Structure formats: C-alpha cells, structure tokens
Amino acid sequence: MKRRNKIYLYMTVLFILVYVGLLTVLCLSEYTDSSATIRSFGDAFWYSLVTFTTVGYGDLIPVTPLGHAVGVVFLFMSAGIMMTLFGAVISFVTSEGFPLFLLGFQRKKNWYYFADYGAEANILAANIYKEDPDTLIIFGEKKDDQMEFPDYPCLFINVSPARIVSRKKNIGTKCKIFLMKENDIGVNSRAVDLHLLPVEVYARTTNGQDHLSGNIRFFHSYDCCARQYWRSKPLCSYENTIIIIGFGNYGRCILERAILTNVISVNQHVAYHIFGDAKDFLLMHRHLHKVFSLDEVSKDSDSLIFHDELWESRHEILEQADRIIICTDDEPQGWSIFWQLNRYYKLHGQIHLHSNRKAPGVSYFGTNEEIYTPNQIMRTALNQAAIMINDIFRKSVDYPTLSWERLDDFHRESKISAADHLLTKIRILLQDETITEYTAKTVERAYQEYCKTSKSEAAKDRYRRLDHMRWLRFYTFYNWSYGAVRDDGARQHPMLCPYAELTPEQKRERDAAWELLGSMMSELNKQKTGSKENVKDEESE
C-alpha cells in the first residue's frame, strides 16, 4: 500500500510539472506575437481550464504554431482528465467511499456495526431498529447483487471497524459492534484490536463465558434459548418424566438450565431421559451422582438417564412422557422427529420443538425473533433480576463487594441461577405455574405470602430445604464438593451436604434467598415510581 501511494505521488508531481511547463511554453510563444490574446501566465492558465472542461468560451485562443501545438496537447489531456474524473466519481459512488462520506452526516445517531450479514444479524438489526428508529445499522461487507435488501435503513461498507469508529469522532453514544458467528472473536480479522477501540463489543460464543475484557462481552445464544424456554414453559408439578431428544448445543443447555432451575418441591422425583452423546458432559460434571440418580429412575430424587440407543427404540418411555423436548441442532432433523412422533406413537405429553419455522398447532420455542433481540443479546432483560440481586447484596453488607461488571463468571452464574429460581419461588408461593415474568405486583404478592406462611415452622423448614436443594445442585454442577472449611481454590464448601446435616445457623442462611423477594419488591417499586416521575417530567416539558 505504501509503494502504491508513492507511485501515485510521483505521477501527480510529474503531471503538475508537465502542466506548468506547457503553460510556460504557451505563455512565452504567444507573448511574442502582437495579435495574440494570451498575454500572461494567467491568460494561459485560464485558456487551459476552459479547454480541459470543454467549455470553449473562445475569448482566448492561441495564434502561433507552437501555441496551436500546446492547444492540441491540452485537447487530448482534457479528454483523459474528463474520463478519469468520471471514473473517479463512479468509483466513489459505487465503492465504500460514498457510504463512508455519508457516515459523517449521521454521527449523532446510535451506530450498530455487524461484522457480517447473516440471518441472525439481520433479525437482530431489525429488532434494534424497531426499538430505536434513531439508529444507523452498518454491515461490514459488500452487498451481494442477489441479496434482498433489508426492510430497514442500513449501509453495507466493506471496511474495518476501526475506520467506521474513526468516522464517529466520539460524537453521541459509543458504537456497538456485533460478531454474530460462533466463536468469531478469535478468528475474524475484524476482531483484532477491538478492545482498544471506544466501542461496546458483543461476540457470540459457545463456551458460556460472559465477558473477556472491559469492552468485550459474550452472548451465548443456546443458553439464552434454554433460559427463555424454562421461563416461558416452566416445569409443572404433575410432570415426572421429561424426554430430551438431541444433545448438541441446544440440548446441553436445556438440560443444564433444568438442573439449575427446576426445583419446585422437596418431594419431586423428575426423570430426565436424554437421547444423544453425553460422554463429554458427564466427564465435565463429575459430581452429578451426588444429587441425581444417574441411569436409574429414582422415587426419592431427580434422575438423569442418558440413553446410548436411538430414541425410536424406547416406545414405553416416549408414550409415558409428560413432556418431550426436541432440540436437535439440525432444525430439519428436529421437524422430521416431530412428524415421526406424531405419526407413529401414542403420546401422553406435549411435544416442544425448537424451530425457527412457525406452524399452527405446534408448540415451538427458540425462534430467532425471540432470541436475537437487543434485550437478550445485550443481556439486560434476562439478567435484570440477577443484577438487582447483586446490587441488593452489596448494599446489605459492610465490606467491599464487586459490581456486576467486575464479577467473574462463576459468581455471575451464581446470581443468575438464584434469580432464575426466584421466579420459581414466586410460582410456588402463589401456586400459579403460569407466571413467566417478574412484575412489582407479583413479587409483592409472593413476598406477602412468604411472610404469612413462613410463620409456620414446618413451612419455613420446607422453604429452607427447597432452596438448599437448588443451591446444592448449582455447586455440584460446577464440581464443588464438601469441605470442613470453605476453599474457593479447591472448590470445597462446608454446606455441601444433605439438609439434615446442616447446623441450625446454616439452615437459617437459606432464608435470605426467600427474603430477597422483599428487597426486590422495594427496588421494583422504586423503579416504577421513578419511571412515572420521568413520564411526568417529559409531559411537562
């Protein structure tokens, strides 16, 4: 690139020298003729401009033979210059130059840059524009001639994020950059040095991390799908047999969230039958046998039954299942399984299908429209309760604690798990399995019910036992084990034991998970009051 720039520079200097030389020759040759109209260097310059632009006013013309020769040269040069200028304009309009030029007029808008254009990026961009019309969507690749143009205003500019950000000039909000391909942060050339730019980066990952450095955050689309699934379709008290068909990225996350969230009764004995390759999963979570019955259905605890054989061979399990979750990573394969189940099996429970295609009469989940939303990807909606819990905890203690942004992945997951189960606690207290969202009203009703029922020692003991089950599952899932003294490095904790073996003081610690409802009620009411005041201020303005 530097060598090419030098060549352009040399050619420009040569052109200027030739041009000045021709003007000098024209001026000197004409000056000697008394009838000439070109009498000065300025006259020669004006004549060259009129000739180059093909205007041809005729007010100045050469009369000497040498002047005529220079005029012919100018005529040929004018054709070349016009063709060059025309080509430059066409190139500017059709290349990245014109879109980059347009960016300068939209610096006050909220910029969202997508490294690539794909189905997920298109849906997220459309949802962003729907929520915020004062948005500029930029895709970092050239638009294919066969590509259907999106239904929202956008630019296709095949340049690096650094060049895009440089055009923003720190005006307005920070540019947000999205890497929508899985684990793209380590392989996409456009991800290089993003941590040095004044931007917010959101990168898709499959490993479940939540952040890397100050401005880089990861989002886990499979985990978002799983959390949204169990929130919108929670485990019900009558369900004892659940089948998961497909144990790829979606199936694994569905099971993980079931392990961490689905604790609804101290007497539950839900059997999860998983069809798919689970060797890596079991090697990773080697202590699951301490809280689950593995490969054998139990009447005393939840069971995880991993099947090596094909799902088609287990007619008796399929027909007695209360719920069948089809979550293969290959969507057409999932639909094929769905039709086979409906055609050849007498089913007792409902089928839930992971699908982007919507069809009447099908209970589907995890569509791109549900997952790729600003609230999901930028982690504001799903984690709102977890962030609130962390803030409440920080206010309740005298010693320094970390903000949400500074928490490591384990402690973030701890808050997320507690928050997700808090919604389960609300359903339990209000005996309403249809509740899928936190609202100030439902939290208040649940807390009032807790205050009333926890006066009974039997009820309070049941509440404590229930949260200890959830807590035990979380730490066991992350490979913690019992130790007389807590040791984070060795992953040991003195409360990783059956509820009956806890001390009275340790049992009382479980009350905090339920009393969080009171603190959340206060925070939600403050937010509600604050939003009303903001509306009044806007109306008064």
Short mmCIF file of N, CA, C and O in Angstrom, two decimals, residues 400-511:
data_model
loop_
_atom_site.label_atom_id
_atom_site.label_comp_id
_atom_site.label_asym_id
_atom_site.label_seq_id
_atom_site.Cartn_x
_atom_site.Cartn_y
_atom_site.Cartn_z
N PRO A 400 -16.37 -4.38 51.32
CA PRO A 400 -16.40 -4.07 49.88
C PRO A 400 -16.80 -5.30 49.05
O PRO A 400 -16.34 -6.41 49.31
N THR A 401 -17.65 -5.08 48.07
CA THR A 401 -18.06 -6.14 47.15
C THR A 401 -17.97 -5.63 45.72
O THR A 401 -17.89 -4.43 45.47
N LEU A 402 -18.01 -6.57 44.77
CA LEU A 402 -17.81 -6.23 43.37
C LEU A 402 -19.12 -5.90 42.68
O LEU A 402 -20.16 -6.51 42.97
N SER A 403 -19.06 -4.95 41.77
CA SER A 403 -20.22 -4.64 40.94
C SER A 403 -20.43 -5.77 39.93
O SER A 403 -19.55 -6.61 39.72
N TRP A 404 -21.59 -5.75 39.27
CA TRP A 404 -21.91 -6.80 38.31
C TRP A 404 -20.86 -6.90 37.21
O TRP A 404 -20.47 -7.99 36.81
N GLU A 405 -20.40 -5.76 36.71
CA GLU A 405 -19.44 -5.75 35.62
C GLU A 405 -18.11 -6.37 36.01
O GLU A 405 -17.37 -6.86 35.15
N ARG A 406 -17.80 -6.38 37.29
CA ARG A 406 -16.49 -6.88 37.73
C ARG A 406 -16.54 -8.30 38.29
O ARG A 406 -15.51 -8.87 38.63
N LEU A 407 -17.75 -8.88 38.37
CA LEU A 407 -17.86 -10.25 38.87
C LEU A 407 -17.26 -11.23 37.87
O LEU A 407 -17.35 -11.04 36.66
N ASP A 408 -16.65 -12.32 38.38
CA ASP A 408 -16.18 -13.36 37.48
C ASP A 408 -17.36 -14.22 37.04
O ASP A 408 -18.49 -14.07 37.52
N ASP A 409 -17.11 -15.13 36.10
CA ASP A 409 -18.19 -15.91 35.50
C ASP A 409 -18.93 -16.77 36.52
O ASP A 409 -20.15 -16.91 36.47
N PHE A 410 -18.18 -17.37 37.48
CA PHE A 410 -18.81 -18.26 38.45
C PHE A 410 -19.80 -17.49 39.32
O PHE A 410 -20.94 -17.93 39.54
N HIS A 411 -19.38 -16.34 39.83
CA HIS A 411 -20.25 -15.59 40.72
C HIS A 411 -21.41 -14.94 39.95
O HIS A 411 -22.50 -14.76 40.51
N ARG A 412 -21.19 -14.62 38.69
CA ARG A 412 -22.32 -14.15 37.88
C ARG A 412 -23.34 -15.26 37.71
O ARG A 412 -24.54 -15.06 37.86
N GLU A 413 -22.85 -16.45 37.38
CA GLU A 413 -23.76 -17.59 37.21
C GLU A 413 -24.50 -17.91 38.51
O GLU A 413 -25.66 -18.33 38.48
N SER A 414 -23.83 -17.70 39.63
CA SER A 414 -24.48 -17.93 40.92
C SER A 414 -25.67 -16.99 41.09
O SER A 414 -26.77 -17.42 41.50
N LYS A 415 -25.48 -15.72 40.75
CA LYS A 415 -26.58 -14.74 40.85
C LYS A 415 -27.66 -15.04 39.82
O LYS A 415 -28.86 -14.91 40.11
N ILE A 416 -27.26 -15.44 38.61
CA ILE A 416 -28.24 -15.75 37.56
C ILE A 416 -29.10 -16.95 37.97
O ILE A 416 -30.32 -16.94 37.81
N SER A 417 -28.46 -17.97 38.51
CA SER A 417 -29.19 -19.16 38.94
C SER A 417 -30.18 -18.82 40.06
O SER A 417 -31.33 -19.27 40.05
N ALA A 418 -29.74 -18.00 41.01
CA ALA A 418 -30.62 -17.59 42.11
C ALA A 418 -31.79 -16.77 41.57
O ALA A 418 -32.94 -16.93 42.03
N ALA A 419 -31.52 -15.89 40.61
CA ALA A 419 -32.57 -15.04 40.05
C ALA A 419 -33.58 -15.87 39.26
O ALA A 419 -34.80 -15.65 39.36
N ASP A 420 -33.08 -16.80 38.45
CA ASP A 420 -34.00 -17.65 37.67
C ASP A 420 -34.89 -18.48 38.59
O ASP A 420 -36.07 -18.69 38.29
N HIS A 421 -34.31 -18.94 39.69
CA HIS A 421 -35.13 -19.74 40.61
C HIS A 421 -36.06 -18.86 41.44
O HIS A 421 -37.06 -19.35 41.97
N LEU A 422 -35.75 -17.58 41.55
CA LEU A 422 -36.64 -16.68 42.29
C LEU A 422 -38.00 -16.63 41.61
O LEU A 422 -39.03 -16.53 42.28
N LEU A 423 -38.01 -16.73 40.29
CA LEU A 423 -39.28 -16.78 39.57
C LEU A 423 -40.03 -18.07 39.91
O LEU A 423 -41.25 -18.09 40.03
N THR A 424 -39.26 -19.16 40.07
CA THR A 424 -39.87 -20.43 40.50
C THR A 424 -40.45 -20.28 41.90
O THR A 424 -41.54 -20.80 42.20
N LYS A 425 -39.74 -19.59 42.79
CA LYS A 425 -40.23 -19.38 44.15
C LYS A 425 -41.55 -18.61 44.14
O LYS A 425 -42.46 -18.90 44.93
N ILE A 426 -41.65 -17.63 43.24
CA ILE A 426 -42.89 -16.85 43.14
C ILE A 426 -44.04 -17.77 42.72
O ILE A 426 -45.15 -17.69 43.27
N ARG A 427 -43.79 -18.65 41.75
CA ARG A 427 -44.84 -19.59 41.32
C ARG A 427 -45.26 -20.51 42.47
O ARG A 427 -46.44 -20.80 42.64
N ILE A 428 -44.28 -20.95 43.25
CA ILE A 428 -44.57 -21.85 44.38
C ILE A 428 -45.42 -21.13 45.42
O ILE A 428 -46.43 -21.66 45.90
N LEU A 429 -45.03 -19.92 45.78
CA LEU A 429 -45.74 -19.18 46.82
C LEU A 429 -47.16 -18.83 46.40
O LEU A 429 -48.10 -18.91 47.20
N LEU A 430 -47.32 -18.42 45.14
CA LEU A 430 -48.64 -18.02 44.65
C LEU A 430 -49.42 -19.18 44.06
O LEU A 430 -50.57 -19.00 43.63
N GLN A 431 -48.79 -20.37 44.01
CA GLN A 431 -49.42 -21.58 43.45
C GLN A 431 -49.99 -21.29 42.06
O GLN A 431 -51.13 -21.64 41.73
N ASP A 432 -49.16 -20.64 41.26
CA ASP A 432 -49.55 -20.27 39.91
C ASP A 432 -48.39 -20.59 38.96
O ASP A 432 -47.38 -19.88 38.94
N GLU A 433 -48.54 -21.65 38.19
CA GLU A 433 -47.46 -22.10 37.31
C GLU A 433 -47.47 -21.38 35.96
O GLU A 433 -46.66 -21.69 35.08
N THR A 434 -48.34 -20.39 35.80
CA THR A 434 -48.41 -19.65 34.54
C THR A 434 -47.58 -18.37 34.57
O THR A 434 -47.44 -17.69 33.55
N ILE A 435 -47.03 -18.00 35.72
CA ILE A 435 -46.26 -16.76 35.84
C ILE A 435 -44.92 -16.94 35.13
O ILE A 435 -44.17 -17.87 35.43
N THR A 436 -44.61 -16.04 34.20
CA THR A 436 -43.37 -16.16 33.43
C THR A 436 -42.49 -14.92 33.51
O THR A 436 -41.37 -14.92 32.99
N GLU A 437 -42.97 -13.83 34.16
CA GLU A 437 -42.19 -12.60 34.23
C GLU A 437 -42.26 -12.01 35.63
O GLU A 437 -43.23 -12.21 36.37
N TYR A 438 -41.20 -11.26 35.98
CA TYR A 438 -41.21 -10.51 37.23
C TYR A 438 -42.00 -9.22 37.03
O TYR A 438 -41.78 -8.49 36.07
N THR A 439 -42.92 -8.95 37.93
CA THR A 439 -43.56 -7.65 37.98
C THR A 439 -43.61 -7.21 39.43
O THR A 439 -43.56 -8.05 40.35
N ALA A 440 -43.70 -5.92 39.65
CA ALA A 440 -43.73 -5.42 41.03
C ALA A 440 -44.91 -6.03 41.79
O ALA A 440 -44.80 -6.37 42.98
N LYS A 441 -46.03 -6.20 41.09
CA LYS A 441 -47.24 -6.71 41.75
C LYS A 441 -47.08 -8.18 42.16
O LYS A 441 -47.41 -8.55 43.29
N THR A 442 -46.57 -9.02 41.24
CA THR A 442 -46.43 -10.44 41.58
C THR A 442 -45.37 -10.66 42.65
O THR A 442 -45.53 -11.50 43.53
N VAL A 443 -44.28 -9.89 42.59
CA VAL A 443 -43.24 -10.01 43.63
C VAL A 443 -43.80 -9.61 44.98
O VAL A 443 -43.54 -10.27 46.00
N GLU A 444 -44.59 -8.55 45.02
CA GLU A 444 -45.19 -8.09 46.28
C GLU A 444 -46.14 -9.13 46.84
O GLU A 444 -46.12 -9.45 48.04
N ARG A 445 -46.98 -9.69 45.98
CA ARG A 445 -47.92 -10.72 46.44
C ARG A 445 -47.18 -11.94 46.96
O ARG A 445 -47.56 -12.53 47.99
N ALA A 446 -46.12 -12.34 46.25
CA ALA A 446 -45.35 -13.51 46.68
C ALA A 446 -44.67 -13.26 48.01
O ALA A 446 -44.64 -14.14 48.89
N TYR A 447 -44.12 -12.06 48.20
CA TYR A 447 -43.44 -11.76 49.46
C TYR A 447 -44.44 -11.74 50.63
O TYR A 447 -44.14 -12.23 51.72
N GLN A 448 -45.62 -11.18 50.39
CA GLN A 448 -46.64 -11.18 51.43
C GLN A 448 -47.04 -12.60 51.80
O GLN A 448 -47.25 -12.92 52.99
N GLU A 449 -47.15 -13.47 50.80
CA GLU A 449 -47.48 -14.87 51.05
C GLU A 449 -46.37 -15.56 51.84
O GLU A 449 -46.64 -16.37 52.75
N TYR A 450 -45.13 -15.22 51.51
CA TYR A 450 -43.99 -15.81 52.23
C TYR A 450 -44.02 -15.36 53.70
O TYR A 450 -43.82 -16.18 54.62
N CYS A 451 -44.22 -14.08 53.93
CA CYS A 451 -44.26 -13.57 55.31
C CYS A 451 -45.37 -14.25 56.12
O CYS A 451 -45.19 -14.54 57.31
N LYS A 452 -46.49 -14.51 55.48
CA LYS A 452 -47.62 -15.12 56.17
C LYS A 452 -47.37 -16.60 56.44
O LYS A 452 -47.56 -17.08 57.57
N THR A 453 -46.93 -17.34 55.44
CA THR A 453 -46.78 -18.78 55.59
C THR A 453 -45.52 -19.18 56.36
O THR A 453 -45.51 -20.24 57.00
N SER A 454 -44.47 -18.35 56.32
CA SER A 454 -43.22 -18.73 56.98
C SER A 454 -43.30 -18.63 58.50
O SER A 454 -42.36 -19.00 59.20
N LYS A 455 -44.44 -18.14 59.01
CA LYS A 455 -44.63 -18.15 60.47
C LYS A 455 -44.77 -19.58 60.98
O LYS A 455 -44.49 -19.86 62.15
N SER A 456 -45.16 -20.46 60.08
CA SER A 456 -45.23 -21.88 60.43
C SER A 456 -43.83 -22.48 60.31
O SER A 456 -43.17 -22.33 59.28
N GLU A 457 -43.37 -23.16 61.35
CA GLU A 457 -42.04 -23.76 61.34
C GLU A 457 -41.92 -24.83 60.26
O GLU A 457 -40.88 -24.98 59.63
N ALA A 458 -43.01 -25.56 60.03
CA ALA A 458 -42.98 -26.62 59.00
C ALA A 458 -42.81 -25.99 57.61
O ALA A 458 -42.03 -26.48 56.79
N ALA A 459 -43.54 -24.88 57.36
CA ALA A 459 -43.43 -24.22 56.06
C ALA A 459 -42.04 -23.60 55.89
O ALA A 459 -41.43 -23.71 54.83
N LYS A 460 -41.54 -22.97 56.98
CA LYS A 460 -40.21 -22.36 56.88
C LYS A 460 -39.16 -23.41 56.63
O LYS A 460 -38.23 -23.20 55.82
N ASP A 461 -39.28 -24.55 57.27
CA ASP A 461 -38.32 -25.63 57.05
C ASP A 461 -38.41 -26.15 55.61
O ASP A 461 -37.38 -26.47 55.00
N ARG A 462 -39.61 -26.19 55.07
CA ARG A 462 -39.78 -26.64 53.68
C ARG A 462 -39.14 -25.65 52.72
O ARG A 462 -38.49 -26.04 51.75
N TYR A 463 -39.33 -24.36 52.98
CA TYR A 463 -38.70 -23.34 52.13
C TYR A 463 -37.18 -23.46 52.17
O TYR A 463 -36.51 -23.36 51.14
N ARG A 464 -36.64 -23.64 53.37
CA ARG A 464 -35.18 -23.75 53.50
C ARG A 464 -34.66 -24.98 52.78
O ARG A 464 -33.64 -24.94 52.09
N ARG A 465 -35.37 -26.07 52.92
CA ARG A 465 -34.95 -27.32 52.30
C ARG A 465 -34.97 -27.18 50.77
O ARG A 465 -34.08 -27.66 50.08
N LEU A 466 -36.00 -26.49 50.27
CA LEU A 466 -36.13 -26.32 48.83
C LEU A 466 -34.97 -25.51 48.26
O LEU A 466 -34.37 -25.89 47.24
N ASP A 467 -34.63 -24.41 48.94
CA ASP A 467 -33.53 -23.59 48.40
C ASP A 467 -32.19 -24.29 48.58
O ASP A 467 -31.29 -24.11 47.75
N HIS A 468 -32.06 -25.11 49.62
CA HIS A 468 -30.80 -25.86 49.77
C HIS A 468 -30.65 -26.86 48.63
O HIS A 468 -29.53 -27.07 48.14
N MET A 469 -31.76 -27.45 48.19
CA MET A 469 -31.70 -28.36 47.04
C MET A 469 -31.18 -27.63 45.81
O MET A 469 -30.30 -28.13 45.10
N ARG A 470 -31.72 -26.44 45.56
CA ARG A 470 -31.28 -25.65 44.41
C ARG A 470 -29.81 -25.27 44.55
O ARG A 470 -29.02 -25.39 43.61
N TRP A 471 -29.43 -24.79 45.71
CA TRP A 471 -28.06 -24.36 45.96
C TRP A 471 -27.09 -25.53 45.81
O TRP A 471 -26.01 -25.40 45.24
N LEU A 472 -27.49 -26.69 46.33
CA LEU A 472 -26.66 -27.90 46.25
C LEU A 472 -26.44 -28.30 44.78
O LEU A 472 -25.33 -28.66 44.38
N ARG A 473 -27.48 -28.21 44.00
CA ARG A 473 -27.37 -28.54 42.57
C ARG A 473 -26.38 -27.61 41.88
O ARG A 473 -25.56 -28.06 41.08
N PHE A 474 -26.47 -26.32 42.16
CA PHE A 474 -25.60 -25.35 41.50
C PHE A 474 -24.13 -25.66 41.78
O PHE A 474 -23.32 -25.75 40.85
N TYR A 475 -23.78 -25.79 43.04
CA TYR A 475 -22.37 -26.00 43.39
C TYR A 475 -21.88 -27.37 42.91
O TYR A 475 -20.73 -27.50 42.48
N THR A 476 -22.74 -28.36 42.96
CA THR A 476 -22.34 -29.68 42.47
C THR A 476 -22.14 -29.65 40.96
O THR A 476 -21.21 -30.27 40.44
N PHE A 477 -22.99 -28.93 40.27
CA PHE A 477 -22.87 -28.81 38.82
C PHE A 477 -21.52 -28.22 38.44
O PHE A 477 -20.91 -28.59 37.43
N TYR A 478 -21.03 -27.30 39.25
CA TYR A 478 -19.73 -26.68 38.99
C TYR A 478 -18.58 -27.38 39.72
O TYR A 478 -17.52 -26.80 39.97
N ASN A 479 -18.83 -28.64 40.08
CA ASN A 479 -17.79 -29.54 40.59
C ASN A 479 -17.21 -29.13 41.95
O ASN A 479 -16.04 -29.36 42.23
N TRP A 480 -18.05 -28.55 42.79
CA TRP A 480 -17.64 -28.31 44.18
C TRP A 480 -17.97 -29.57 44.98
O TRP A 480 -18.83 -30.36 44.61
N SER A 481 -17.30 -29.72 46.09
CA SER A 481 -17.54 -30.86 46.96
C SER A 481 -17.45 -30.40 48.42
O SER A 481 -17.08 -29.26 48.70
N TYR A 482 -17.79 -31.32 49.32
CA TYR A 482 -17.80 -30.97 50.75
C TYR A 482 -16.38 -30.76 51.27
O TYR A 482 -15.44 -31.46 50.91
N GLY A 483 -16.25 -29.75 52.13
CA GLY A 483 -15.00 -29.50 52.85
C GLY A 483 -15.34 -28.85 54.18
O GLY A 483 -16.30 -28.05 54.28
N ALA A 484 -14.59 -29.15 55.22
CA ALA A 484 -14.89 -28.61 56.55
C ALA A 484 -14.82 -27.08 56.57
O ALA A 484 -15.52 -26.42 57.33
N VAL A 485 -13.97 -26.53 55.70
CA VAL A 485 -13.80 -25.07 55.61
C VAL A 485 -13.95 -24.68 54.14
O VAL A 485 -13.46 -25.39 53.25
N ARG A 486 -14.57 -23.54 53.90
CA ARG A 486 -14.72 -23.11 52.51
C ARG A 486 -13.36 -22.78 51.90
O ARG A 486 -12.56 -22.04 52.49
N ASP A 487 -13.11 -23.34 50.72
CA ASP A 487 -11.87 -23.11 49.99
C ASP A 487 -12.23 -22.97 48.52
O ASP A 487 -12.47 -23.96 47.83
N ASP A 488 -12.26 -21.72 48.03
CA ASP A 488 -12.67 -21.48 46.65
C ASP A 488 -11.70 -22.10 45.65
O ASP A 488 -12.11 -22.58 44.59
N GLY A 489 -10.41 -22.10 45.98
CA GLY A 489 -9.42 -22.67 45.09
C GLY A 489 -9.61 -24.17 44.91
O GLY A 489 -9.48 -24.70 43.80
N ALA A 490 -9.91 -24.86 46.01
CA ALA A 490 -10.13 -26.31 45.96
C ALA A 490 -11.58 -26.66 45.66
O ALA A 490 -11.92 -27.84 45.55
N ARG A 491 -12.44 -25.64 45.54
CA ARG A 491 -13.87 -25.83 45.29
C ARG A 491 -14.50 -26.72 46.36
O ARG A 491 -15.15 -27.74 46.06
N GLN A 492 -14.33 -26.32 47.58
CA GLN A 492 -14.90 -27.05 48.72
C GLN A 492 -15.73 -26.09 49.57
O GLN A 492 -15.39 -24.91 49.72
N HIS A 493 -16.84 -26.64 50.11
CA HIS A 493 -17.76 -25.81 50.90
C HIS A 493 -18.34 -26.66 52.02
O HIS A 493 -18.75 -27.81 51.79
N PRO A 494 -18.44 -26.12 53.26
CA PRO A 494 -18.95 -26.91 54.38
C PRO A 494 -20.45 -27.20 54.33
O PRO A 494 -20.95 -28.05 55.08
N MET A 495 -21.20 -26.52 53.45
CA MET A 495 -22.64 -26.74 53.37
C MET A 495 -23.03 -27.71 52.25
O MET A 495 -24.22 -27.93 52.02
N LEU A 496 -22.05 -28.28 51.57
CA LEU A 496 -22.34 -29.24 50.51
C LEU A 496 -22.57 -30.62 51.12
O LEU A 496 -21.77 -31.54 51.01
N CYS A 497 -23.70 -30.72 51.79
CA CYS A 497 -24.08 -31.96 52.48
C CYS A 497 -25.60 -32.01 52.53
O CYS A 497 -26.27 -31.02 52.23
N PRO A 498 -26.20 -33.14 52.89
CA PRO A 498 -27.66 -33.21 52.99
C PRO A 498 -28.20 -32.18 53.96
O PRO A 498 -27.53 -31.79 54.93
N TYR A 499 -29.43 -31.74 53.73
CA TYR A 499 -30.04 -30.70 54.56
C TYR A 499 -30.06 -31.09 56.04
O TYR A 499 -29.82 -30.24 56.92
N ALA A 500 -30.30 -32.34 56.31
CA ALA A 500 -30.40 -32.80 57.71
C ALA A 500 -29.09 -32.63 58.46
O ALA A 500 -29.08 -32.54 59.70
N GLU A 501 -27.97 -32.57 57.73
CA GLU A 501 -26.66 -32.46 58.39
C GLU A 501 -26.23 -31.01 58.60
O GLU A 501 -25.17 -30.74 59.18
N LEU A 502 -27.02 -30.05 58.15
CA LEU A 502 -26.69 -28.65 58.35
C LEU A 502 -26.92 -28.25 59.80
O LEU A 502 -27.81 -28.77 60.48
N THR A 503 -26.16 -27.29 60.27
CA THR A 503 -26.39 -26.73 61.60
C THR A 503 -27.59 -25.79 61.54
O THR A 503 -27.96 -25.31 60.46
N PRO A 504 -28.21 -25.50 62.68
CA PRO A 504 -29.34 -24.56 62.67
C PRO A 504 -28.97 -23.21 62.05
O PRO A 504 -29.78 -22.61 61.33
N GLU A 505 -27.76 -22.75 62.30
CA GLU A 505 -27.32 -21.48 61.73
C GLU A 505 -27.22 -21.58 60.20
O GLU A 505 -27.62 -20.65 59.48
N GLN A 506 -26.69 -22.68 59.71
CA GLN A 506 -26.58 -22.87 58.26
C GLN A 506 -27.95 -22.96 57.60
O GLN A 506 -28.16 -22.46 56.50
N LYS A 507 -28.90 -23.59 58.30
CA LYS A 507 -30.26 -23.67 57.77
C LYS A 507 -30.89 -22.29 57.67
O LYS A 507 -31.59 -21.98 56.70
N ARG A 508 -30.62 -21.44 58.66
CA ARG A 508 -31.19 -20.09 58.64
C ARG A 508 -30.63 -19.25 57.49
O ARG A 508 -31.28 -18.32 57.02
N GLU A 509 -29.43 -19.59 57.03
CA GLU A 509 -28.84 -18.85 55.90
C GLU A 509 -29.69 -18.98 54.64
O GLU A 509 -29.65 -18.11 53.77
N ARG A 510 -30.45 -20.05 54.54
CA ARG A 510 -31.28 -20.26 53.36
C ARG A 510 -32.48 -19.31 53.31
O ARG A 510 -33.11 -19.16 52.27
N ASP A 511 -32.79 -18.67 54.45
CA ASP A 511 -33.91 -17.72 54.47
C ASP A 511 -33.63 -16.53 53.57
O ASP A 511 -34.56 -15.94 53.00
#
